[in-house]
């Protein structure tokens, strides 16, 4: 993956929400920070791009229900992350599920802009990252 773009109706509101969730500010905004049609964050150990784009500029526009591919974010504690995201305005989507006995746990929420965010705790991911960290700030 190089860039994940999430369509939103209000880029400034989405930018501010994701800045709070991620614990970092957008590093790029177009045309400017006052009226962005696009805002981008660099996240994770490889500095992948998370873009928030005004849905008017996307072929799919906005869905009338949560839709799209589910991208999973690694977190230390899935239950706590779901609770914190819901407190910030997200809606619970898929419940917390323990998958097997190796410590792999998943869940998902819907952000205030209609995008599904997957959350997971994966021992395999931690082994590959060797502590370099790509967790959400929550």
GROMACS .gro file of C-alpha atoms in nm:
model
  138
    1UNK     CA    1   0.000   0.000   0.000
    2UNK     CA    2   0.119   0.351  -0.069
    3UNK     CA    3  -0.188   0.568  -0.012
    4UNK     CA    4  -0.533   0.508   0.135
    5UNK     CA    5  -0.787   0.777   0.044
    6UNK     CA    6  -1.109   0.803   0.244
    7UNK     CA    7  -1.393   1.003   0.086
    8UNK     CA    8  -1.554   1.253   0.325
    9UNK     CA    9  -1.813   1.530   0.300
   10UNK     CA   10  -1.619   1.772   0.525
   11UNK     CA   11  -1.240   1.749   0.485
   12UNK     CA   12  -1.161   2.000   0.760
   13UNK     CA   13  -1.376   1.815   1.016
   14UNK     CA   14  -1.232   1.478   0.909
   15UNK     CA   15  -0.876   1.620   0.922
   16UNK     CA   16  -0.931   1.743   1.277
   17UNK     CA   17  -1.087   1.413   1.389
   18UNK     CA   18  -0.806   1.203   1.241
   19UNK     CA   19  -0.543   1.438   1.387
   20UNK     CA   20  -0.691   1.366   1.729
   21UNK     CA   21  -0.714   0.991   1.664
   22UNK     CA   22  -0.364   0.960   1.517
   23UNK     CA   23  -0.195   1.208   1.751
   24UNK     CA   24  -0.037   1.395   1.455
   25UNK     CA   25  -0.133   1.678   1.224
   26UNK     CA   26  -0.189   1.649   0.850
   27UNK     CA   27   0.138   1.728   0.673
   28UNK     CA   28  -0.023   1.828   0.341
   29UNK     CA   29  -0.347   2.009   0.256
   30UNK     CA   30  -0.476   2.123  -0.080
   31UNK     CA   31  -0.560   2.392  -0.175
   32UNK     CA   32  -0.495   2.520   0.180
   33UNK     CA   33  -0.563   2.451   0.549
   34UNK     CA   34  -0.860   2.688   0.566
   35UNK     CA   35  -1.064   2.515   0.292
   36UNK     CA   36  -0.902   2.180   0.222
   37UNK     CA   37  -1.039   1.953  -0.050
   38UNK     CA   38  -0.767   1.704   0.042
   39UNK     CA   39  -0.562   1.646   0.359
   40UNK     CA   40  -0.292   1.387   0.406
   41UNK     CA   41  -0.116   1.222   0.699
   42UNK     CA   42   0.201   1.008   0.702
   43UNK     CA   43   0.152   0.710   0.927
   44UNK     CA   44   0.329   0.398   1.045
   45UNK     CA   45   0.690   0.290   1.023
   46UNK     CA   46   0.695   0.322   0.642
   47UNK     CA   47   0.525   0.662   0.647
   48UNK     CA   48   0.233   0.542   0.434
   49UNK     CA   49  -0.016   0.807   0.327
   50UNK     CA   50  -0.369   0.842   0.465
   51UNK     CA   51  -0.561   1.091   0.253
   52UNK     CA   52  -0.897   1.249   0.325
   53UNK     CA   53  -1.058   1.364   0.002
   54UNK     CA   54  -1.374   1.563  -0.059
   55UNK     CA   55  -1.618   1.301  -0.190
   56UNK     CA   56  -1.717   1.534  -0.475
   57UNK     CA   57  -1.380   1.454  -0.633
   58UNK     CA   58  -1.413   1.075  -0.618
   59UNK     CA   59  -1.590   0.840  -0.856
   60UNK     CA   60  -1.770   0.661  -0.574
   61UNK     CA   61  -1.887   0.968  -0.382
   62UNK     CA   62  -2.031   0.903  -0.038
   63UNK     CA   63  -2.206   0.577   0.044
   64UNK     CA   64  -2.540   0.583   0.223
   65UNK     CA   65  -2.402   0.322   0.465
   66UNK     CA   66  -2.053   0.214   0.578
   67UNK     CA   67  -1.872   0.075   0.277
   68UNK     CA   68  -1.538   0.007   0.114
   69UNK     CA   69  -1.241  -0.210   0.198
   70UNK     CA   70  -1.164  -0.251   0.566
   71UNK     CA   71  -0.810  -0.146   0.649
   72UNK     CA   72  -0.696  -0.280   0.986
   73UNK     CA   73  -0.489  -0.065   1.221
   74UNK     CA   74  -0.275  -0.234   1.482
   75UNK     CA   75  -0.351  -0.132   1.841
   76UNK     CA   76  -0.227  -0.262   2.174
   77UNK     CA   77  -0.576  -0.327   2.310
   78UNK     CA   78  -0.870  -0.359   2.068
   79UNK     CA   79  -1.140  -0.321   2.334
   80UNK     CA   80  -0.988  -0.001   2.471
   81UNK     CA   81  -0.932   0.138   2.119
   82UNK     CA   82  -1.297   0.076   2.026
   83UNK     CA   83  -1.412   0.248   2.347
   84UNK     CA   84  -1.185   0.549   2.285
   85UNK     CA   85  -1.289   0.585   1.920
   86UNK     CA   86  -1.658   0.563   2.013
   87UNK     CA   87  -1.597   0.834   2.276
   88UNK     CA   88  -1.452   1.050   1.994
   89UNK     CA   89  -1.762   1.005   1.779
   90UNK     CA   90  -1.711   0.675   1.594
   91UNK     CA   91  -1.982   0.406   1.594
   92UNK     CA   92  -1.917   0.041   1.684
   93UNK     CA   93  -1.942  -0.181   1.374
   94UNK     CA   94  -1.799  -0.533   1.410
   95UNK     CA   95  -1.769  -0.654   1.771
   96UNK     CA   96  -1.441  -0.741   1.940
   97UNK     CA   97  -1.358  -1.100   1.839
   98UNK     CA   98  -1.070  -1.309   1.973
   99UNK     CA   99  -0.951  -1.519   1.681
  100UNK     CA  100  -0.775  -1.829   1.806
  101UNK     CA  101  -0.543  -1.867   2.102
  102UNK     CA  102  -0.243  -1.672   1.969
  103UNK     CA  103  -0.364  -1.328   2.085
  104UNK     CA  104  -0.508  -1.214   1.751
  105UNK     CA  105  -0.809  -0.984   1.812
  106UNK     CA  106  -1.020  -0.779   1.566
  107UNK     CA  107  -1.309  -0.531   1.566
  108UNK     CA  108  -1.419  -0.234   1.358
  109UNK     CA  109  -1.581   0.106   1.397
  110UNK     CA  110  -1.733   0.354   1.154
  111UNK     CA  111  -1.572   0.698   1.167
  112UNK     CA  112  -1.802   1.004   1.183
  113UNK     CA  113  -1.767   1.032   0.804
  114UNK     CA  114  -1.899   0.684   0.713
  115UNK     CA  115  -1.569   0.497   0.664
  116UNK     CA  116  -1.506   0.158   0.827
  117UNK     CA  117  -1.186   0.139   1.034
  118UNK     CA  118  -1.065  -0.207   1.129
  119UNK     CA  119  -0.876  -0.254   1.454
  120UNK     CA  120  -0.657  -0.550   1.532
  121UNK     CA  121  -0.400  -0.679   1.773
  122UNK     CA  122  -0.170  -0.922   1.595
  123UNK     CA  123   0.133  -1.090   1.746
  124UNK     CA  124   0.252  -1.156   1.389
  125UNK     CA  125   0.245  -0.786   1.306
  126UNK     CA  126   0.440  -0.708   1.622
  127UNK     CA  127   0.705  -0.965   1.532
  128UNK     CA  128   0.747  -0.813   1.185
  129UNK     CA  129   0.761  -0.456   1.310
  130UNK     CA  130   0.993  -0.537   1.599
  131UNK     CA  131   0.852  -0.252   1.804
  132UNK     CA  132   0.874   0.020   1.535
  133UNK     CA  133   0.506   0.111   1.599
  134UNK     CA  134   0.223   0.188   1.358
  135UNK     CA  135  -0.051   0.203   1.617
  136UNK     CA  136  -0.329   0.459   1.637
  137UNK     CA  137  -0.270   0.714   1.909
  138UNK     CA  138  -0.585   0.602   2.095
   0.00000   0.00000   0.00000
